[in-house]
PDB file of C-alpha atoms in Angstrom:
ATOM      1  CA  MET A   1     -72.755 -57.592  -6.812  1.00  0.00           C
ATOM      2  CA  LEU A   2     -74.371 -54.846  -4.728  1.00  0.00           C
ATOM      3  CA  HIS A   3     -73.328 -51.256  -5.205  1.00  0.00           C
ATOM      4  CA  ILE A   4     -74.137 -48.387  -2.881  1.00  0.00           C
ATOM      5  CA  GLY A   5     -76.010 -45.673  -4.736  1.00  0.00           C
ATOM      6  CA  GLN A   6     -76.445 -47.718  -7.934  1.00  0.00           C
ATOM      7  CA  TYR A   7     -79.968 -47.085  -9.160  1.00  0.00           C
ATOM      8  CA  LEU A   8     -82.053 -49.026 -11.616  1.00  0.00           C
ATOM      9  CA  LYS A   9     -82.388 -47.218 -14.940  1.00  0.00           C
ATOM     10  CA  GLY A  10     -85.104 -47.564 -17.529  1.00  0.00           C
ATOM     11  CA  ARG A  11     -88.768 -48.334 -17.166  1.00  0.00           C
ATOM     12  CA  ARG A  12     -89.727 -51.106 -14.789  1.00  0.00           C
ATOM     13  CA  SER A  13     -92.393 -53.707 -15.185  1.00  0.00           C
ATOM     14  CA  LYS A  14     -95.283 -53.418 -12.750  1.00  0.00           C
ATOM     15  CA  GLN A  15     -94.700 -57.067 -11.859  1.00  0.00           C
ATOM     16  CA  THR A  16     -91.123 -56.347 -10.765  1.00  0.00           C
ATOM     17  CA  ARG A  17     -90.774 -55.880  -7.043  1.00  0.00           C
ATOM     18  CA  ARG A  18     -87.487 -54.755  -5.552  1.00  0.00           C
ATOM     19  CA  THR A  19     -86.047 -54.878  -2.058  1.00  0.00           C
ATOM     20  CA  VAL A  20     -83.764 -51.995  -1.147  1.00  0.00           C
ATOM     21  CA  LEU A  21     -81.692 -51.636   2.009  1.00  0.00           C
ATOM     22  CA  TYR A  22     -81.337 -48.097   3.321  1.00  0.00           C
ATOM     23  CA  ALA A  23     -78.629 -47.461   5.908  1.00  0.00           C
ATOM     24  CA  ALA A  24     -77.908 -44.250   7.809  1.00  0.00           C
ATOM     25  CA  THR A  25     -74.552 -44.409   9.566  1.00  0.00           C
ATOM     26  CA  ALA A  26     -72.788 -41.685  11.524  1.00  0.00           C
ATOM     27  CA  CYS A  27     -69.279 -43.125  11.680  1.00  0.00           C
ATOM     28  CA  GLY A  28     -69.360 -46.397   9.788  1.00  0.00           C
ATOM     29  CA  ASP A  29     -71.326 -48.299  12.435  1.00  0.00           C
ATOM     30  CA  HIS A  30     -73.618 -51.028  11.144  1.00  0.00           C
ATOM     31  CA  ALA A  31     -71.823 -51.335   7.792  1.00  0.00           C
ATOM     32  CA  PRO A  32     -74.263 -52.020   4.930  1.00  0.00           C
ATOM     33  CA  ASP A  33     -72.581 -55.324   4.067  1.00  0.00           C
ATOM     34  CA  ASP A  34     -73.069 -56.505   7.650  1.00  0.00           C
ATOM     35  CA  LEU A  35     -76.701 -55.461   7.543  1.00  0.00           C
ATOM     36  CA  THR A  36     -77.144 -57.366   4.291  1.00  0.00           C
ATOM     37  CA  SER A  37     -75.859 -60.529   5.977  1.00  0.00           C
ATOM     38  CA  VAL A  38     -78.175 -60.046   8.953  1.00  0.00           C
ATOM     39  CA  ALA A  39     -81.111 -59.418   6.618  1.00  0.00           C
ATOM     40  CA  ALA A  40     -80.288 -62.599   4.675  1.00  0.00           C
ATOM     41  CA  SER A  41     -80.328 -64.599   7.899  1.00  0.00           C
ATOM     42  CA  ALA A  42     -83.838 -63.238   8.488  1.00  0.00           C
ATOM     43  CA  GLY A  43     -84.897 -64.389   5.010  1.00  0.00           C
ATOM     44  CA  ILE A  44     -84.669 -60.967   3.357  1.00  0.00           C
ATOM     45  CA  THR A  45     -82.803 -60.801   0.063  1.00  0.00           C
ATOM     46  CA  ILE A  46     -81.368 -57.333  -0.620  1.00  0.00           C
ATOM     47  CA  GLU A  47     -81.087 -56.261  -4.244  1.00  0.00           C
ATOM     48  CA  GLU A  48     -79.675 -52.782  -3.748  1.00  0.00           C
ATOM     49  CA  ILE A  49     -78.081 -50.696  -0.994  1.00  0.00           C
ATOM     50  CA  ILE A  50     -78.578 -46.967  -0.472  1.00  0.00           C
ATOM     51  CA  CYS A  51     -76.500 -45.316   2.234  1.00  0.00           C
ATOM     52  CA  ASP A  52     -76.218 -41.897   3.857  1.00  0.00           C
ATOM     53  CA  ARG A  53     -73.271 -41.174   6.128  1.00  0.00           C
ATOM     54  CA  GLY A  54     -72.058 -38.495   8.502  1.00  0.00           C
ATOM     55  CA  SER A  55     -73.858 -35.334   9.534  1.00  0.00           C
ATOM     56  CA  THR A  56     -76.444 -35.626   6.743  1.00  0.00           C
ATOM     57  CA  ILE A  57     -78.352 -38.215   8.806  1.00  0.00           C
ATOM     58  CA  ARG A  58     -79.340 -35.423  11.192  1.00  0.00           C
ATOM     59  CA  LEU A  59     -81.653 -34.163   8.443  1.00  0.00           C
ATOM     60  CA  PRO A  60     -85.149 -35.502   7.725  1.00  0.00           C
ATOM     61  CA  LEU A  61     -85.070 -38.413   5.283  1.00  0.00           C
ATOM     62  CA  HIS A  62     -86.354 -36.385   2.311  1.00  0.00           C
ATOM     63  CA  GLU A  63     -83.524 -33.842   2.740  1.00  0.00           C
ATOM     64  CA  ARG A  64     -80.634 -36.327   2.843  1.00  0.00           C
ATOM     65  CA  GLU A  65     -78.377 -36.768  -0.170  1.00  0.00           C
ATOM     66  CA  HIS A  66     -79.504 -40.314  -0.921  1.00  0.00           C
ATOM     67  CA  GLY A  67     -82.595 -40.508   1.284  1.00  0.00           C
ATOM     68  CA  GLN A  68     -84.377 -38.010  -0.930  1.00  0.00           C
ATOM     69  CA  ARG A  69     -83.793 -40.276  -3.928  1.00  0.00           C
ATOM     70  CA  LEU A  70     -85.778 -43.111  -2.393  1.00  0.00           C
ATOM     71  CA  THR A  71     -88.994 -41.569  -3.727  1.00  0.00           C
ATOM     72  CA  ASP A  72     -87.578 -41.947  -7.249  1.00  0.00           C
ATOM     73  CA  ILE A  73     -86.098 -45.395  -6.711  1.00  0.00           C
ATOM     74  CA  LEU A  74     -89.030 -47.076  -4.976  1.00  0.00           C
ATOM     75  CA  HIS A  75     -92.417 -47.857  -6.477  1.00  0.00           C
ATOM     76  CA  THR A  76     -95.671 -49.329  -5.213  1.00  0.00           C
ATOM     77  CA  GLY A  77     -95.100 -52.819  -3.837  1.00  0.00           C
ATOM     78  CA  ASP A  78     -91.328 -52.392  -3.368  1.00  0.00           C
ATOM     79  CA  THR A  79     -89.779 -53.115   0.021  1.00  0.00           C
ATOM     80  CA  LEU A  80     -87.521 -50.759   1.946  1.00  0.00           C
ATOM     81  CA  VAL A  81     -85.413 -52.469   4.605  1.00  0.00           C
ATOM     82  CA  VAL A  82     -83.798 -50.551   7.473  1.00  0.00           C
ATOM     83  CA  ARG A  83     -81.835 -51.707  10.493  1.00  0.00           C
ATOM     84  CA  TRP A  84     -84.258 -49.906  12.797  1.00  0.00           C
ATOM     85  CA  LEU A  85     -86.708 -47.020  12.452  1.00  0.00           C
ATOM     86  CA  ASP A  86     -84.149 -44.461  13.607  1.00  0.00           C
ATOM     87  CA  ASP A  87     -82.505 -44.828  10.179  1.00  0.00           C
ATOM     88  CA  LEU A  88     -85.537 -42.932   8.856  1.00  0.00           C
ATOM     89  CA  GLY A  89     -85.079 -39.960  11.203  1.00  0.00           C
ATOM     90  CA  LEU A  90     -83.554 -38.834  14.479  1.00  0.00           C
ATOM     91  CA  THR A  91     -86.873 -37.775  16.033  1.00  0.00           C
ATOM     92  CA  HIS A  92     -90.216 -39.516  16.312  1.00  0.00           C
ATOM     93  CA  ALA A  93     -91.752 -36.744  14.225  1.00  0.00           C
ATOM     94  CA  ASP A  94     -89.252 -37.260  11.389  1.00  0.00           C
ATOM     95  CA  ILE A  95     -89.726 -41.039  11.534  1.00  0.00           C
ATOM     96  CA  CYS A  96     -93.516 -40.727  11.375  1.00  0.00           C
ATOM     97  CA  ASP A  97     -93.326 -38.221   8.526  1.00  0.00           C
ATOM     98  CA  ALA A  98     -91.092 -40.599   6.564  1.00  0.00           C
ATOM     99  CA  LEU A  99     -93.384 -43.558   7.245  1.00  0.00           C
ATOM    100  CA  HIS A 100     -96.485 -41.607   6.197  1.00  0.00           C
ATOM    101  CA  GLN A 101     -94.813 -40.623   2.918  1.00  0.00           C
ATOM    102  CA  LEU A 102     -93.670 -44.182   2.223  1.00  0.00           C
ATOM    103  CA  MET A 103     -97.118 -45.588   3.057  1.00  0.00           C
ATOM    104  CA  THR A 104     -98.698 -43.086   0.662  1.00  0.00           C
ATOM    105  CA  MET A 105     -96.333 -44.359  -2.040  1.00  0.00           C
ATOM    106  CA  GLY A 106     -97.407 -47.949  -1.365  1.00  0.00           C
ATOM    107  CA  ILE A 107     -93.980 -49.024  -0.065  1.00  0.00           C
ATOM    108  CA  ILE A 108     -93.464 -51.884   2.378  1.00  0.00           C
ATOM    109  CA  VAL A 109     -91.075 -50.928   5.189  1.00  0.00           C
ATOM    110  CA  ARG A 110     -89.334 -53.712   7.133  1.00  0.00           C
ATOM    111  CA  THR A 111     -86.943 -53.465  10.054  1.00  0.00           C
ATOM    112  CA  ILE A 112     -84.108 -55.928  10.584  1.00  0.00           C
ATOM    113  CA  VAL A 113     -84.203 -55.395  14.343  1.00  0.00           C
ATOM    114  CA  GLY A 114     -87.554 -56.472  15.749  1.00  0.00           C
ATOM    115  CA  GLY A 115     -88.944 -57.580  12.386  1.00  0.00           C
ATOM    116  CA  LEU A 116     -91.546 -54.809  12.179  1.00  0.00           C
ATOM    117  CA  VAL A 117     -93.488 -54.481   8.931  1.00  0.00           C
ATOM    118  CA  PHE A 118     -95.387 -51.409   7.743  1.00  0.00           C
ATOM    119  CA  ASP A 119     -97.232 -52.419   4.585  1.00  0.00           C
ATOM    120  CA  GLY A 120     -98.037 -49.400   2.442  1.00  0.00           C
ATOM    121  CA  SER A 121     -99.436 -51.676  -0.266  1.00  0.00           C
ATOM    122  CA  ALA A 122    -102.038 -53.214   2.068  1.00  0.00           C
ATOM    123  CA  ARG A 123    -105.602 -52.932   0.817  1.00  0.00           C
ATOM    124  CA  ASP A 124    -107.260 -54.992   3.530  1.00  0.00           C
ATOM    125  CA  LEU A 125    -108.935 -52.662   6.026  1.00  0.00           C
ATOM    126  CA  ILE A 126    -107.794 -54.670   9.045  1.00  0.00           C
ATOM    127  CA  ASN A 127    -104.159 -54.684   7.967  1.00  0.00           C
ATOM    128  CA  LYS A 128    -104.294 -50.983   7.131  1.00  0.00           C
ATOM    129  CA  ALA A 129    -105.809 -50.211  10.523  1.00  0.00           C
ATOM    130  CA  ALA A 130    -103.124 -52.234  12.316  1.00  0.00           C
ATOM    131  CA  ARG A 131    -100.392 -50.469  10.340  1.00  0.00           C
ATOM    132  CA  ASP A 132    -101.805 -47.006  10.980  1.00  0.00           C
ATOM    133  CA  SER A 133    -102.200 -47.828  14.676  1.00  0.00           C
ATOM    134  CA  MET A 134     -98.496 -48.663  14.905  1.00  0.00           C
ATOM    135  CA  ILE A 135     -97.559 -45.363  13.262  1.00  0.00           C
ATOM    136  CA  GLY A 136    -100.002 -43.539  15.517  1.00  0.00           C
ATOM    137  CA  LEU A 137     -98.375 -45.149  18.549  1.00  0.00           C
ATOM    138  CA  LEU A 138     -94.959 -43.959  17.401  1.00  0.00           C
ATOM    139  CA  ASP A 139     -96.348 -40.472  16.923  1.00  0.00           C
ATOM    140  CA  ALA A 140     -97.874 -40.508  20.412  1.00  0.00           C
ATOM    141  CA  MET A 141     -94.604 -41.728  21.912  1.00  0.00           C
ATOM    142  CA  GLY A 142     -92.792 -38.868  20.221  1.00  0.00           C
ATOM    143  CA  GLN A 143     -95.286 -36.313  21.528  1.00  0.00           C
ATOM    144  CA  ALA A 144     -95.027 -37.779  25.039  1.00  0.00           C
ATOM    145  CA  SER A 145     -91.235 -37.572  24.850  1.00  0.00           C
ATOM    146  CA  MET A 146     -91.391 -33.935  23.744  1.00  0.00           C
ATOM    147  CA  ASP A 147     -93.840 -33.096  26.540  1.00  0.00           C
ATOM    148  CA  ALA A 148     -91.632 -34.805  29.130  1.00  0.00           C
ATOM    149  CA  THR A 149     -88.591 -32.892  27.891  1.00  0.00           C
ATOM    150  CA  ARG A 150     -90.501 -29.612  27.977  1.00  0.00           C
ATOM    151  CA  LEU A 151     -91.705 -30.269  31.529  1.00  0.00           C
ATOM    152  CA  ALA A 152     -88.174 -31.132  32.631  1.00  0.00           C
ATOM    153  CA  GLN A 153     -86.862 -27.905  31.111  1.00  0.00           C
ATOM    154  CA  HIS A 154     -89.522 -25.826  32.836  1.00  0.00           C
ATOM    155  CA  ALA A 155     -88.832 -27.578  36.129  1.00  0.00           C
ATOM    156  CA  GLY A 156     -85.116 -26.843  35.743  1.00  0.00           C
ATOM    157  CA  ILE A 157     -85.810 -23.178  34.996  1.00  0.00           C
ATOM    158  CA  ASP A 158     -88.176 -22.868  37.959  1.00  0.00           C
ATOM    159  CA  ARG A 159     -85.604 -24.443  40.251  1.00  0.00           C
ATOM    160  CA  ALA A 160     -82.857 -22.190  38.939  1.00  0.00           C
ATOM    161  CA  ARG A 161     -85.064 -19.151  39.444  1.00  0.00           C
ATOM    162  CA  ALA A 162     -85.793 -20.269  42.994  1.00  0.00           C
ATOM    163  CA  GLU A 163     -82.061 -20.491  43.576  1.00  0.00           C
ATOM    164  CA  GLN A 164     -81.636 -17.076  41.868  1.00  0.00           C
ATOM    165  CA  ARG A 165     -79.412 -18.557  39.186  1.00  0.00           C
ATOM    166  CA  TYR A 166     -81.655 -18.105  36.158  1.00  0.00           C
ATOM    167  CA  ARG A 167     -80.712 -15.003  34.218  1.00  0.00           C
ATOM    168  CA  GLY A 168     -82.681 -15.508  31.017  1.00  0.00           C
ATOM    169  CA  ARG A 169     -81.212 -14.886  27.576  1.00  0.00           C
ATOM    170  CA  LYS A 170     -78.033 -12.842  27.467  1.00  0.00           C
ATOM    171  CA  PRO A 171     -78.723  -9.321  26.136  1.00  0.00           C
ATOM    172  CA  ALA A 172     -77.537  -8.542  22.620  1.00  0.00           C
ATOM    173  CA  TYR A 173     -76.319  -5.151  23.828  1.00  0.00           C
ATOM    174  CA  ASP A 174     -73.820  -3.877  26.388  1.00  0.00           C
ATOM    175  CA  ARG A 175     -73.968  -0.789  28.610  1.00  0.00           C
ATOM    176  CA  PRO A 176     -72.534   1.704  26.082  1.00  0.00           C
ATOM    177  CA  THR A 177     -74.852   0.438  23.350  1.00  0.00           C
ATOM    178  CA  LEU A 178     -77.881   0.670  25.633  1.00  0.00           C
ATOM    179  CA  ASN A 179     -76.939   4.251  26.514  1.00  0.00           C
ATOM    180  CA  VAL A 180     -76.787   5.122  22.802  1.00  0.00           C
ATOM    181  CA  VAL A 181     -80.223   3.565  22.239  1.00  0.00           C
ATOM    182  CA  HIS A 182     -81.717   5.501  25.182  1.00  0.00           C
ATOM    183  CA  HIS A 183     -80.164   8.738  23.928  1.00  0.00           C
ATOM    184  CA  MET A 184     -81.387   8.317  20.355  1.00  0.00           C
ATOM    185  CA  LEU A 185     -84.878   7.308  21.466  1.00  0.00           C
ATOM    186  CA  ALA A 186     -85.062  10.370  23.697  1.00  0.00           C
ATOM    187  CA  ASN A 187     -84.189  12.521  20.698  1.00  0.00           C
ATOM    188  CA  GLY A 188     -86.901  11.040  18.523  1.00  0.00           C
ATOM    189  CA  ALA A 189     -84.807   8.660  16.376  1.00  0.00           C
ATOM    190  CA  GLY A 190     -86.633   5.751  14.765  1.00  0.00           C
ATOM    191  CA  ALA A 191     -85.918   2.083  15.385  1.00  0.00           C
ATOM    192  CA  SER A 192     -84.540   1.573  11.872  1.00  0.00           C
ATOM    193  CA  SER A 193     -81.953   4.345  12.145  1.00  0.00           C
ATOM    194  CA  ILE A 194     -80.914   3.155  15.616  1.00  0.00           C
ATOM    195  CA  SER A 195     -80.597  -0.358  14.260  1.00  0.00           C
ATOM    196  CA  ARG A 196     -78.270   0.757  11.467  1.00  0.00           C
ATOM    197  CA  LEU A 197     -76.048   2.596  13.927  1.00  0.00           C
ATOM    198  CA  THR A 198     -75.890   0.028  16.743  1.00  0.00           C
ATOM    199  CA  GLY A 199     -76.285  -3.251  14.848  1.00  0.00           C
ATOM    200  CA  LEU A 200     -79.179  -4.295  17.100  1.00  0.00           C
ATOM    201  CA  SER A 201     -82.333  -5.679  15.564  1.00  0.00           C
ATOM    202  CA  ARG A 202     -85.403  -3.464  15.357  1.00  0.00           C
ATOM    203  CA  GLN A 203     -87.192  -5.898  17.658  1.00  0.00           C
ATOM    204  CA  SER A 204     -84.511  -5.463  20.341  1.00  0.00           C
ATOM    205  CA  ILE A 205     -84.751  -1.687  20.097  1.00  0.00           C
ATOM    206  CA  LEU A 206     -88.538  -1.756  20.334  1.00  0.00           C
ATOM    207  CA  ARG A 207     -88.333  -3.963  23.431  1.00  0.00           C
ATOM    208  CA  ILE A 208     -85.900  -1.497  25.017  1.00  0.00           C
ATOM    209  CA  ARG A 209     -88.220   1.398  24.124  1.00  0.00           C
ATOM    210  CA  ASP A 210     -91.303  -0.341  25.527  1.00  0.00           C
ATOM    211  CA  ASP A 211     -89.653  -1.600  28.729  1.00  0.00           C
ATOM    212  CA  PRO A 212     -86.449   0.293  29.575  1.00  0.00           C
ATOM    213  CA  ALA A 213     -86.481  -0.999  33.149  1.00  0.00           C
ATOM    214  CA  GLN A 214     -86.392  -4.603  31.926  1.00  0.00           C
ATOM    215  CA  ALA A 215     -83.473  -3.751  29.618  1.00  0.00           C
ATOM    216  CA  GLU A 216     -81.549  -2.327  32.572  1.00  0.00           C
ATOM    217  CA  ALA A 217     -82.405  -5.352  34.728  1.00  0.00           C
ATOM    218  CA  ALA A 218     -81.100  -7.735  32.057  1.00  0.00           C
ATOM    219  CA  LEU A 219     -77.710  -6.008  32.087  1.00  0.00           C
ATOM    220  CA  GLU A 220     -77.601  -6.202  35.867  1.00  0.00           C
ATOM    221  CA  ARG A 221     -78.441  -9.928  35.903  1.00  0.00           C
ATOM    222  CA  TRP A 222     -75.578 -10.623  33.518  1.00  0.00           C
ATOM    223  CA  GLY A 223     -73.203  -8.185  35.158  1.00  0.00           C
ATOM    224  CA  ILE A 224     -72.691  -6.276  31.929  1.00  0.00           C
TER     225      ILE A 224
END
């Protein structure tokens, strides 16, 4: 019988190779038992199930409650099975980081969907090159996605500015607070003492000191 979170105790023989299913589910989708059945139909026999649920799957694999235990559970030559690579992380960067760590450990990673295999135990140079190329492609895809998102954000900001709708970040101060800052600066008060009185950060006060016109303009843009 398979038990979620049941880990093998005691010292293992180097000849023993285990296959572990790791599932990351937000709201019970893709139940581990269902994944085990699908894996069996693909010729993969699961010996143990590890599962993280809920908001914890937003974290990188090594920070999740059970994901971080995989480095203790798995050993060189073991196989880690996942439904798809997004079980290892929500971003391409997190996925690639997890894969790099698992490859360094000598773990074989298999996906149920698509049947991808990343063999961390490979010693053949050709197989290692093919594996690393796949990870490199994922990394490049992630970088391209980030660049596209960044360009879209800049385009949206430029368009909003052109339409005079972009106001920048809302000021941390209001008109009375800004007047207090101006008054104290004019009387030689330091940023630290002004910060203690107003609750503004020293950085905000220094920006006001260095560019008072910009501070006034920010209030006007936000109608404060």
